[in-house]
Structures are given as structure tokens and as C-alpha cells.
Short mmCIF file of C-alpha atoms in Angstrom, two decimals:
data_model
loop_
_atom_site.label_atom_id
_atom_site.label_comp_id
_atom_site.label_asym_id
_atom_site.label_seq_id
_atom_site.Cartn_x
_atom_site.Cartn_y
_atom_site.Cartn_z
CA MET A 1 1.89 -19.55 -11.74
CA LYS A 2 -1.37 -18.33 -10.17
CA ASN A 3 -2.31 -14.66 -10.31
CA VAL A 4 -4.06 -12.86 -7.45
CA LEU A 5 -5.61 -10.16 -9.62
CA ASN A 6 -6.62 -10.05 -13.26
CA LEU A 7 -7.75 -6.64 -14.49
CA ILE A 8 -9.57 -6.79 -17.81
CA ASN A 9 -10.53 -4.15 -20.37
CA LEU A 10 -8.02 -1.59 -19.12
CA VAL A 11 -7.05 1.24 -21.47
CA ASP A 12 -4.08 3.61 -21.57
CA ALA A 13 -4.44 7.22 -20.48
CA LYS A 14 -2.40 10.16 -19.23
CA ILE A 15 -3.13 12.31 -16.20
CA LEU A 16 -3.81 15.94 -17.10
CA CYS A 17 -4.58 17.30 -13.64
CA ARG A 18 -5.93 16.37 -10.22
CA PRO A 19 -8.38 17.52 -9.09
CA SER A 20 -10.39 17.71 -12.27
CA LYS A 21 -11.11 21.15 -13.69
CA LYS A 22 -14.77 20.12 -13.96
CA ASN A 23 -15.11 18.76 -10.44
CA LYS A 24 -12.78 19.87 -7.64
CA SER A 25 -13.09 16.64 -5.67
CA PRO A 26 -9.58 15.29 -4.84
CA TYR A 27 -10.88 11.88 -5.87
CA LEU A 28 -11.30 12.97 -9.49
CA ALA A 29 -8.72 13.65 -12.18
CA ASP A 30 -8.86 14.72 -15.80
CA ILE A 31 -7.31 12.15 -18.12
CA ASP A 32 -6.36 12.13 -21.80
CA LEU A 33 -7.38 8.93 -23.58
CA GLY A 34 -5.80 10.02 -26.85
CA ASN A 35 -7.31 11.52 -29.99
CA ASN A 36 -8.31 14.61 -27.97
CA LYS A 37 -10.69 12.56 -25.81
CA ILE A 38 -10.69 14.08 -22.32
CA GLU A 39 -12.59 12.40 -19.50
CA MET A 40 -12.80 12.40 -15.72
CA ALA A 41 -11.48 9.40 -13.79
CA HIS A 42 -11.94 8.28 -10.21
CA THR A 43 -8.62 8.16 -8.34
CA PRO A 44 -9.39 5.99 -5.28
CA ALA A 45 -5.98 6.58 -3.69
CA LEU A 46 -6.11 10.37 -4.08
CA GLY A 47 -2.57 11.32 -5.16
CA LEU A 48 -1.09 7.89 -4.38
CA SER A 49 1.82 9.40 -2.43
CA GLY A 50 2.46 11.89 -5.23
CA LEU A 51 2.42 9.35 -8.09
CA ILE A 52 -0.95 10.46 -9.52
CA CYS A 53 0.30 13.71 -11.03
CA SER A 54 0.25 15.59 -14.32
CA ASN A 55 1.67 13.62 -17.28
CA ALA A 56 1.70 10.31 -15.38
CA LYS A 57 0.87 7.32 -17.57
CA VAL A 58 -1.96 5.22 -16.20
CA ARG A 59 -4.18 2.27 -17.03
CA VAL A 60 -7.86 2.94 -16.39
CA LYS A 61 -10.93 0.74 -16.18
CA PRO A 62 -14.08 1.88 -18.02
CA ILE A 63 -17.14 1.95 -15.76
CA ASP A 64 -20.65 1.51 -17.06
CA CYS A 65 -22.55 4.52 -15.67
CA ASP A 66 -26.12 3.42 -16.25
CA GLY A 67 -27.84 6.20 -14.34
CA LYS A 68 -28.40 4.05 -11.26
CA THR A 69 -25.13 5.17 -9.70
CA LYS A 70 -24.08 8.57 -8.41
CA ARG A 71 -20.70 8.32 -10.14
CA CYS A 72 -19.77 11.28 -12.31
CA SER A 73 -16.70 9.62 -13.84
CA LYS A 74 -16.61 6.92 -16.51
CA TYR A 75 -13.19 5.52 -15.53
CA THR A 76 -11.24 4.33 -12.49
CA ILE A 77 -7.45 4.59 -12.31
CA GLU A 78 -6.10 1.10 -11.57
CA LYS A 79 -2.36 1.33 -12.35
CA VAL A 80 0.26 4.04 -12.74
CA LEU A 81 3.60 3.73 -14.49
CA VAL A 82 6.39 5.03 -12.26
CA GLU A 83 9.66 6.02 -13.92
CA GLU A 84 12.34 6.85 -11.35
CA LYS A 85 16.09 6.48 -11.03
CA GLU A 86 15.66 4.56 -7.77
CA ILE A 87 14.14 1.66 -9.74
CA LYS A 88 16.74 -0.77 -11.10
CA THR A 89 14.88 -1.25 -14.38
CA GLY A 90 14.04 2.44 -14.58
CA LYS A 91 10.30 1.95 -14.34
CA THR A 92 7.58 -0.18 -12.79
CA TRP A 93 3.81 -0.40 -12.67
CA VAL A 94 2.17 0.30 -9.33
CA GLY A 95 -1.36 -0.67 -8.35
CA ALA A 96 -3.28 2.59 -7.87
CA ASN A 97 -6.44 1.23 -6.27
CA PRO A 98 -6.01 0.54 -2.53
CA VAL A 99 -9.40 -1.19 -2.40
CA ARG A 100 -7.78 -4.07 -4.31
CA ALA A 101 -5.39 -4.87 -1.43
CA ASN A 102 -7.92 -6.95 0.52
CA ASN A 103 -8.83 -9.05 -2.49
CA ILE A 104 -5.14 -9.47 -3.35
CA PHE A 105 -4.47 -10.86 0.11
CA ARG A 106 -7.57 -13.05 0.08
CA GLN A 107 -6.51 -14.62 -3.22
CA THR A 108 -3.04 -15.17 -1.76
CA ILE A 109 -4.61 -17.08 1.14
CA ASP A 110 -7.24 -18.97 -0.89
CA LYS A 111 -4.66 -20.08 -3.44
CA LYS A 112 -2.12 -20.88 -0.69
CA LEU A 113 0.65 -18.84 -2.31
CA PHE A 114 2.41 -17.68 0.87
CA ASP A 115 3.92 -20.62 2.75
CA LYS A 116 3.76 -19.07 6.23
CA LEU A 117 -0.03 -18.68 6.03
CA LYS A 118 -0.97 -21.77 4.01
CA ASP A 119 -2.83 -23.26 6.96
CA ILE A 120 -5.39 -20.44 7.19
CA THR A 121 -8.94 -20.50 5.88
CA ILE A 122 -10.83 -17.18 5.72
CA LEU A 123 -14.34 -17.30 7.20
CA ASN A 124 -15.48 -13.66 7.44
CA GLN A 125 -14.65 -10.32 5.90
CA GLU A 126 -15.04 -6.91 7.62
CA TYR A 127 -15.31 -8.50 11.06
CA THR A 128 -16.06 -6.32 14.11
CA ILE A 129 -14.35 -7.22 17.36
CA LEU A 130 -13.47 -5.17 20.45
CA ASP A 131 -13.50 -1.57 19.23
CA SER A 132 -12.25 -2.27 15.68
CA ARG A 133 -13.47 -3.64 12.40
CA LEU A 134 -10.76 -5.90 11.03
CA ASP A 135 -10.48 -7.02 7.43
CA PHE A 136 -10.67 -10.79 7.93
CA ARG A 137 -11.45 -13.50 10.45
CA GLY A 138 -10.49 -17.11 9.86
CA LYS A 139 -9.16 -20.30 11.39
CA ASP A 140 -6.01 -22.36 10.96
CA GLU A 141 -5.37 -26.10 10.89
CA ASN A 142 -4.99 -26.17 14.68
CA ASN A 143 -8.45 -24.64 15.02
CA ASN A 144 -7.05 -21.32 16.25
CA GLU A 145 -9.18 -18.27 15.58
CA VAL A 146 -7.27 -15.92 13.26
CA PHE A 147 -7.75 -12.15 12.91
CA MET A 148 -6.13 -10.30 10.00
CA GLU A 149 -5.76 -6.63 9.09
CA ILE A 150 -4.44 -5.48 5.69
CA LYS A 151 -2.61 -2.22 4.93
CA ASN A 152 -1.88 -1.02 1.41
CA VAL A 153 1.63 0.45 0.91
CA PRO A 154 2.09 2.71 -2.14
CA LEU A 155 4.87 4.86 -0.63
CA THR A 156 8.60 4.22 -1.08
CA ASP A 157 11.79 5.97 -0.10
CA TYR A 158 14.08 7.92 -2.46
CA HIS A 159 17.79 8.59 -2.56
CA VAL A 160 18.79 12.11 -1.61
CA ASP A 161 20.63 12.59 -4.93
CA THR A 162 17.58 11.87 -7.08
CA MET A 163 14.57 12.56 -4.83
CA PRO A 164 11.74 14.71 -6.24
CA ASN A 165 11.96 18.39 -5.40
CA ASN A 166 8.25 19.20 -5.39
CA ARG A 167 7.06 17.29 -2.31
CA LYS A 168 8.09 15.85 1.03
CA VAL A 169 9.37 12.27 0.86
CA PHE A 170 11.09 9.65 2.99
CA TYR A 171 14.67 9.59 1.73
CA SER A 172 18.04 7.94 2.25
CA THR A 173 21.47 9.56 2.49
CA VAL A 174 23.34 6.25 2.32
CA GLU A 175 26.15 6.01 -0.22
CA LYS A 176 24.49 5.65 -3.63
CA LYS A 177 26.15 2.31 -4.43
CA ASN A 178 24.63 0.84 -1.25
CA TYR A 179 21.14 2.21 -1.82
CA LYS A 180 18.22 -0.22 -2.07
CA ARG A 181 14.61 0.93 -2.41
CA ILE A 182 12.21 0.19 0.45
CA GLY A 183 8.47 0.47 1.06
CA VAL A 184 7.28 2.95 3.70
CA PHE A 185 4.07 3.20 5.78
CA PRO A 186 2.13 5.26 6.80
CA ASP A 187 1.76 8.19 4.42
CA GLY A 188 -0.71 11.05 4.40
CA GLN A 189 -1.39 14.32 6.17
CA LYS A 190 -1.90 14.64 9.90
CA LYS A 191 -5.08 16.45 10.81
CA PRO A 192 -4.56 19.57 12.94
CA GLY A 193 -4.00 18.64 16.57
CA ASN A 194 -3.43 14.94 15.78
CA GLU A 195 -0.07 13.29 16.36
CA LEU A 196 -0.96 10.30 14.16
CA VAL A 197 -1.19 10.07 10.39
CA SER A 198 -3.91 7.44 10.74
CA PRO A 199 -5.55 7.03 14.15
CA ARG A 200 -7.50 4.11 12.69
CA ALA A 201 -4.32 2.26 11.71
CA TYR A 202 -2.92 2.83 15.20
CA LYS A 203 -6.12 1.52 16.79
CA HIS A 204 -5.76 -1.63 14.69
CA LEU A 205 -2.30 -2.19 16.20
CA LEU A 206 -3.77 -2.01 19.69
CA THR A 207 -6.62 -4.36 18.79
CA LEU A 208 -4.32 -6.95 17.24
CA GLU A 209 -2.06 -6.77 20.29
CA LYS A 210 -5.01 -7.40 22.65
CA LEU A 211 -6.30 -10.30 20.54
CA SER A 212 -2.85 -11.91 20.42
CA LYS A 213 -3.01 -12.41 24.20
CA ARG A 214 -6.08 -14.64 23.93
CA LYS A 215 -5.75 -18.41 24.02
CA ASN A 216 -6.10 -20.25 20.71
CA THR A 217 -5.98 -16.95 18.82
CA ARG A 218 -3.65 -15.55 16.16
CA SER A 219 -3.36 -11.88 15.22
CA ILE A 220 -1.85 -11.03 11.84
CA LEU A 221 -0.93 -7.70 10.28
CA ILE A 222 -0.25 -7.66 6.55
CA TYR A 223 1.33 -4.89 4.47
CA VAL A 224 0.57 -5.25 0.75
CA LEU A 225 2.80 -3.66 -1.89
CA GLN A 226 1.19 -3.64 -5.34
CA ARG A 227 4.67 -3.12 -6.81
CA SER A 228 7.87 -5.16 -7.07
CA ASP A 229 10.70 -2.61 -6.86
CA CYS A 230 11.21 -2.71 -3.08
CA THR A 231 13.74 -4.85 -1.21
CA ALA A 232 12.48 -4.21 2.34
CA PHE A 233 9.98 -2.23 4.42
CA ILE A 234 10.24 0.37 7.17
CA PRO A 235 7.60 2.26 9.17
CA ASN A 236 7.66 6.03 8.64
CA TYR A 237 9.13 6.66 12.08
CA ILE A 238 10.09 10.25 11.27
CA LYS A 239 6.66 11.43 10.19
CA ASP A 240 4.68 9.20 12.56
CA PRO A 241 6.86 8.10 15.50
CA LYS A 242 3.92 7.00 17.66
CA TYR A 243 2.60 4.50 15.11
CA SER A 244 6.08 3.30 14.20
CA ASN A 245 7.26 2.81 17.78
CA LYS A 246 4.13 0.80 18.54
CA LEU A 247 4.71 -1.34 15.46
CA TYR A 248 8.26 -2.11 16.58
CA GLU A 249 7.01 -2.83 20.09
CA ILE A 250 4.43 -5.40 19.02
CA ARG A 251 6.89 -6.92 16.55
CA ASP A 252 9.46 -7.46 19.30
CA ASN A 253 7.30 -8.04 22.38
CA SER A 254 4.02 -9.66 21.34
CA ASN A 255 2.62 -12.64 19.48
CA VAL A 256 1.26 -10.50 16.62
CA GLU A 257 2.49 -11.84 13.29
CA ILE A 258 3.60 -9.15 10.84
CA TYR A 259 4.27 -9.85 7.17
CA VAL A 260 5.15 -7.56 4.28
CA LEU A 261 4.14 -9.00 0.91
CA SER A 262 5.31 -7.68 -2.45
CA TYR A 263 3.50 -8.37 -5.73
CA LYS A 264 4.58 -8.11 -9.35
CA TRP A 265 2.69 -7.02 -12.46
CA ARG A 266 2.85 -8.99 -15.67
CA GLY A 267 0.66 -7.12 -18.06
CA ASP A 268 -2.59 -6.47 -16.22
CA LYS A 269 -2.23 -9.54 -14.02
CA LEU A 270 -0.71 -9.35 -10.55
CA TYR A 271 1.31 -12.18 -8.97
CA PHE A 272 2.69 -12.82 -5.50
CA PHE A 273 6.39 -11.94 -5.64
CA LYS A 274 8.10 -12.23 -2.25
CA GLU A 275 8.08 -11.42 1.45
CA LEU A 276 10.06 -8.36 2.56
CA GLU A 277 11.91 -7.89 5.84
CA ILE A 278 11.08 -5.07 8.26
CA LEU A 279 14.06 -2.79 8.80
CA ASP A 280 15.00 -1.17 12.09
CA LYS A 281 15.57 2.58 12.27
CA LYS A 282 18.65 3.79 10.38
CA ASP A 283 20.57 7.01 10.91
CA TYR A 284 20.73 7.64 7.16
CA TYR A 285 16.96 8.00 6.70
CA ASN A 286 15.13 11.31 6.82
CA TYR A 287 11.87 12.90 5.76
CA GLY A 288 11.27 16.23 4.06
CA LYS A 289 11.77 18.27 0.91
CA LYS A 290 14.91 18.49 -1.16
CA LYS A 291 17.02 21.44 -0.05
CA LYS A 292 17.51 24.08 -2.69
CA ILE A 293 21.06 24.86 -3.65
CA LYS A 294 21.76 28.55 -3.12
#
């Protein structure tokens, strides 16, 4: 079995606080490496949808700060251990570095691990076309030009009975015995006056839609889950209806190909796991904080 990511020299740590007490940047956290060794670590996904929090167990990569870099942290958080009742096994590792998503997908393509895209060869990375910069450009066996955009998905839903009470989440009110965990995108805060969580992600939808109308051209949108506890995927249509409605529209009425790929950790190696279906809107989903019992 071929891995798509092999992280070496990782060490165990525990999150003390984010942001760091030494540096208030939201991209820095204080971590405990054991034996009273406290250091700062770069957290490239900020709070990772609430998973990078006090007492969370993480795996961090030591970084050689040789004075030539402006980094003020000696570690990068690469994985976080999530222990929640929604997970069948009770816990799972989640990739905490969204920058890895592009390389994960590229390895999936180069090693021909996903049958539906085995015929694609990647030619360029960070390719600018129309008014967007897309992650990859390539070609397939029929000499079609192929444009690909990758989105990292750290967020999942929760069941209303066991959802966290300290933050807003996407949650399900379905009968507990019928509950199955799903991945959710997008996540994040809307800027004041903006109706979109990520205007850039929305613009990518429009670009892919336009490109899909060209002759001898394929447009592909990929959602990458660096975790294996989800059974399906749904856009966050409650928090971001404009993005979600557009995603459903291009899924149903365009030639844009959309795939949701889940990956599984075995130690510090990541493997392609399976493709997930995209769910339609359900009346038992909601978004918000857990209501306090009076």
C-alpha cells in the first residue's frame, strides 16, 4: 500500500494555549513537550475548527531555525488527536497542516491511487487562469487540458446530544442510532459586510464552471479530508448558503467534476482511504451553539 505523506521526526506535545502567551499571533501556540519543556509552535490552520485547543494532544515537527528565517517558533503542529463520542473508535488523528493538502492530492495522482483520476498527469502547480490561481493544471489520456482546485476539510458535524458547548458547530438532530459523521466545508468567520465565509473559494467555483464550458477541457474540484472518521460530505449551507447553493448548482448542472477524498493515518504515514458522497440538504442539520438547559 502506497502512502501519500510520510512525516518524519515528529514528537508528542500538548497544547497549553493559543495564542501563545509570549506572542499573541493566532498562528502561534504554547506547547508542552514534557519534562517542563515549554515551547512555541506554529499552528498553520489557526484553531483547526476548534480542535487546536488547550490540552489537545498533538504531534509536532521540529524546525531548524538557523537565523536565516523569520520564524519565532521551533515547531510546527502537524497532527492533532481528536477524542469525541461521534467517532466510532472514540478517537482519530487529524492532519493539522492545511498546506499538506495539495501535496497529498498530488501524490494521489502521481501514484494513481484514485481510479477516477488515474488518467491525469499534472503539469503545473499554482496555475493562473482567468481571474483565479488554481492549484494544478494537467492533461489526461485524451489530451484534454485539466484544471484542479484543492480544498482542505478539517470540519465535521456533531450530534446534538454530544456536541461541544463552547463553540458554534454544524450538528445533526437525527435519531442517535442513525447518526453517521460527515465532513463539512467551508468553516471560518465571515468578515463584516461579507456574505461569504471565503470569497476566494467562491471565486474558484465560478472559474471552474467557466473552464468546464471550454472544449477539450476538464474542471475538477477536490475536497481533501486528512482524517478517516467521516462517511460523507456536505457543504455548510446554513453558515454559507451562497457558496453551498453554487456548489450544488455546478454539481447538478455543469461538467465540473467534484470529488471528496478521505485519508487515513497509520502512525505518521497517511494513506488514501476512500471517496465520500456529497449529501443533499437535510432537515435534521443545523448550525450554532448548544442550548443551555435552564
